[in-house]
CSV table of C-alpha atoms in Angstrom, one decimal:
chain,number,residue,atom,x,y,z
K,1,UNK,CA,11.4,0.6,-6.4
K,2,UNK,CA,8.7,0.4,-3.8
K,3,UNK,CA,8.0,3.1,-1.5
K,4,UNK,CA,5.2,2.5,1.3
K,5,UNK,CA,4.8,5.9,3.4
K,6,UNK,CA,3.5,5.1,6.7
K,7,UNK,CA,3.2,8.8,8.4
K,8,UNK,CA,-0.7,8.2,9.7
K,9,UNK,CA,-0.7,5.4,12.2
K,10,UNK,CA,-4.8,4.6,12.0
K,11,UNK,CA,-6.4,3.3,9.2
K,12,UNK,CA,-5.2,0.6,6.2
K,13,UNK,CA,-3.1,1.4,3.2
K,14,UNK,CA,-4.1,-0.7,-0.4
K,15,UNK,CA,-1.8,-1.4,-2.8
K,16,UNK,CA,-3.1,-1.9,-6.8
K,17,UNK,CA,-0.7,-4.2,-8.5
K,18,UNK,CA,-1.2,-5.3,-12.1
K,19,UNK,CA,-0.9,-8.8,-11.3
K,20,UNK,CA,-0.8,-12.2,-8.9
K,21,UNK,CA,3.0,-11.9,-9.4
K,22,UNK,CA,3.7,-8.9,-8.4
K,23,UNK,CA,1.7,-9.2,-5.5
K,24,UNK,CA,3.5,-11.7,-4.8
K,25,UNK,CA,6.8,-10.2,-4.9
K,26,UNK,CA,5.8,-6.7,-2.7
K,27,UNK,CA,4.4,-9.4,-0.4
K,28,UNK,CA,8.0,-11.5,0.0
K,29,UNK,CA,9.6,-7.9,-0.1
K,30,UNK,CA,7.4,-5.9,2.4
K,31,UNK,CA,7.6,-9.4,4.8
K,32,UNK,CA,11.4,-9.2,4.9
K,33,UNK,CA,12.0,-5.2,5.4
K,34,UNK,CA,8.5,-5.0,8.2
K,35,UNK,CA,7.9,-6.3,11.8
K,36,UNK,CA,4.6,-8.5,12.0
K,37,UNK,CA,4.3,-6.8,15.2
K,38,UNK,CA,3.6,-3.2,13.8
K,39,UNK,CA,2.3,-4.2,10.0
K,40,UNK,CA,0.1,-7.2,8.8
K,41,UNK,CA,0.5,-7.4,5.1
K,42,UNK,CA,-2.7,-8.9,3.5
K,43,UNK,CA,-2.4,-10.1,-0.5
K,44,UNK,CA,-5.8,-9.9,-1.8
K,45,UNK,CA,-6.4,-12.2,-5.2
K,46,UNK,CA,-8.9,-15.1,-6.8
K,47,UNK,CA,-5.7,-17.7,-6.1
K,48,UNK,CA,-5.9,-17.3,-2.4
K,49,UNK,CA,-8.8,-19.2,-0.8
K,50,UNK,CA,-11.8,-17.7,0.3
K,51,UNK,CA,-10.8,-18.1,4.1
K,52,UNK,CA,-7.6,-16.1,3.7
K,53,UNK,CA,-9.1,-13.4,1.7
K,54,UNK,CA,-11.7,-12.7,4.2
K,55,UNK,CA,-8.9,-11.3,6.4
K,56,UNK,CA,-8.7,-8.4,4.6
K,57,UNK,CA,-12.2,-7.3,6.6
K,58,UNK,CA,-10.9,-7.6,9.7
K,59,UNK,CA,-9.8,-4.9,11.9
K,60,UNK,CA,-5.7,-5.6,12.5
K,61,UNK,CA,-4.9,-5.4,16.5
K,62,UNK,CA,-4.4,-1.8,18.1
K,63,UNK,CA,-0.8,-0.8,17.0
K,64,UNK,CA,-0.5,-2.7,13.8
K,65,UNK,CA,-1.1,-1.2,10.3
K,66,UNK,CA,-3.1,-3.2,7.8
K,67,UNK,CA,-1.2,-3.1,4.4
K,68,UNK,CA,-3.6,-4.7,1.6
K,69,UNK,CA,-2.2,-5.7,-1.8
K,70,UNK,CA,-4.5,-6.7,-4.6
K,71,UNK,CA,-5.1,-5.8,-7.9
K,72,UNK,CA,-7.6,-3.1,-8.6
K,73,UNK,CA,-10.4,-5.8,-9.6
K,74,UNK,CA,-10.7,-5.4,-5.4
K,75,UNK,CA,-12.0,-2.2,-5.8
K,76,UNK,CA,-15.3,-2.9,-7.6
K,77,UNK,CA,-15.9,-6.6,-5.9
K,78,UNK,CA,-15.6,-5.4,-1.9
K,79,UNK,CA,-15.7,-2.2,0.2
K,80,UNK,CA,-13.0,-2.5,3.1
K,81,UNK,CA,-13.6,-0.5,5.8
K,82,UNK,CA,-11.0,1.9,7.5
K,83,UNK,CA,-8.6,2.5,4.5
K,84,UNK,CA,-7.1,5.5,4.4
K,85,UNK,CA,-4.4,5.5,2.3
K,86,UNK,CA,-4.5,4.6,-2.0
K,87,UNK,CA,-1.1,3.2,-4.1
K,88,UNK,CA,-1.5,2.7,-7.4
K,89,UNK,CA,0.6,2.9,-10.5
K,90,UNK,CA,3.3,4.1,-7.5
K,91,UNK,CA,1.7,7.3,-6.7
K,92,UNK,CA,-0.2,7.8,-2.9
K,93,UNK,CA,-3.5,9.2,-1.9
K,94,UNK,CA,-4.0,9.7,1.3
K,95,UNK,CA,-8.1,9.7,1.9
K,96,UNK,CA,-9.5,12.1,4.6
């Protein structure tokens, strides 16, 4: 079960998954229950080409909430700017 609370409307969420595949899957999930209006949902891995995963640096549109999902390798290879909210192993932190 995959809960995403989006309460704070600034700032981008990240998203540790174990793996490539279940990356995958939250992606294919979170793309069919969220408007690409309102969320852009950016997987962050070493199969995605370089191009793609410098998107995850880039500040989404006014209005639309970044959602990044990678594994937690991310967390010692890059610094992303303007996160504000932490899932992993399903529980949230919510940075201030």
């Amino acid at each position: 079960m995959l809960v995403i609370i989006v309460d704070i409307q600034e700032g981008a969420i990240l998203v540790f998954l174990p793996g490539w595949g279940d990356i995958s899957e939250v992606n294919k999930i979170l793309k069919r229950l969220v408007s690409p209006e309102s969320v852009k949902i950016i997987p962050l891995h070493s199969l995605i080409s370089t191009k793609e995963q410098r998107t995850v640096f880039k500040r989404p549109p006014s209005g639309v909430r970044k959602i990044v999902l990678s594994t937690n390798i991310a967390e010692t290879r890059c610094v992303m700017l303007n996160v504000n909210q932490l899932m992993t192993h399903g529980t949230l932190t919510v940075v201030v």
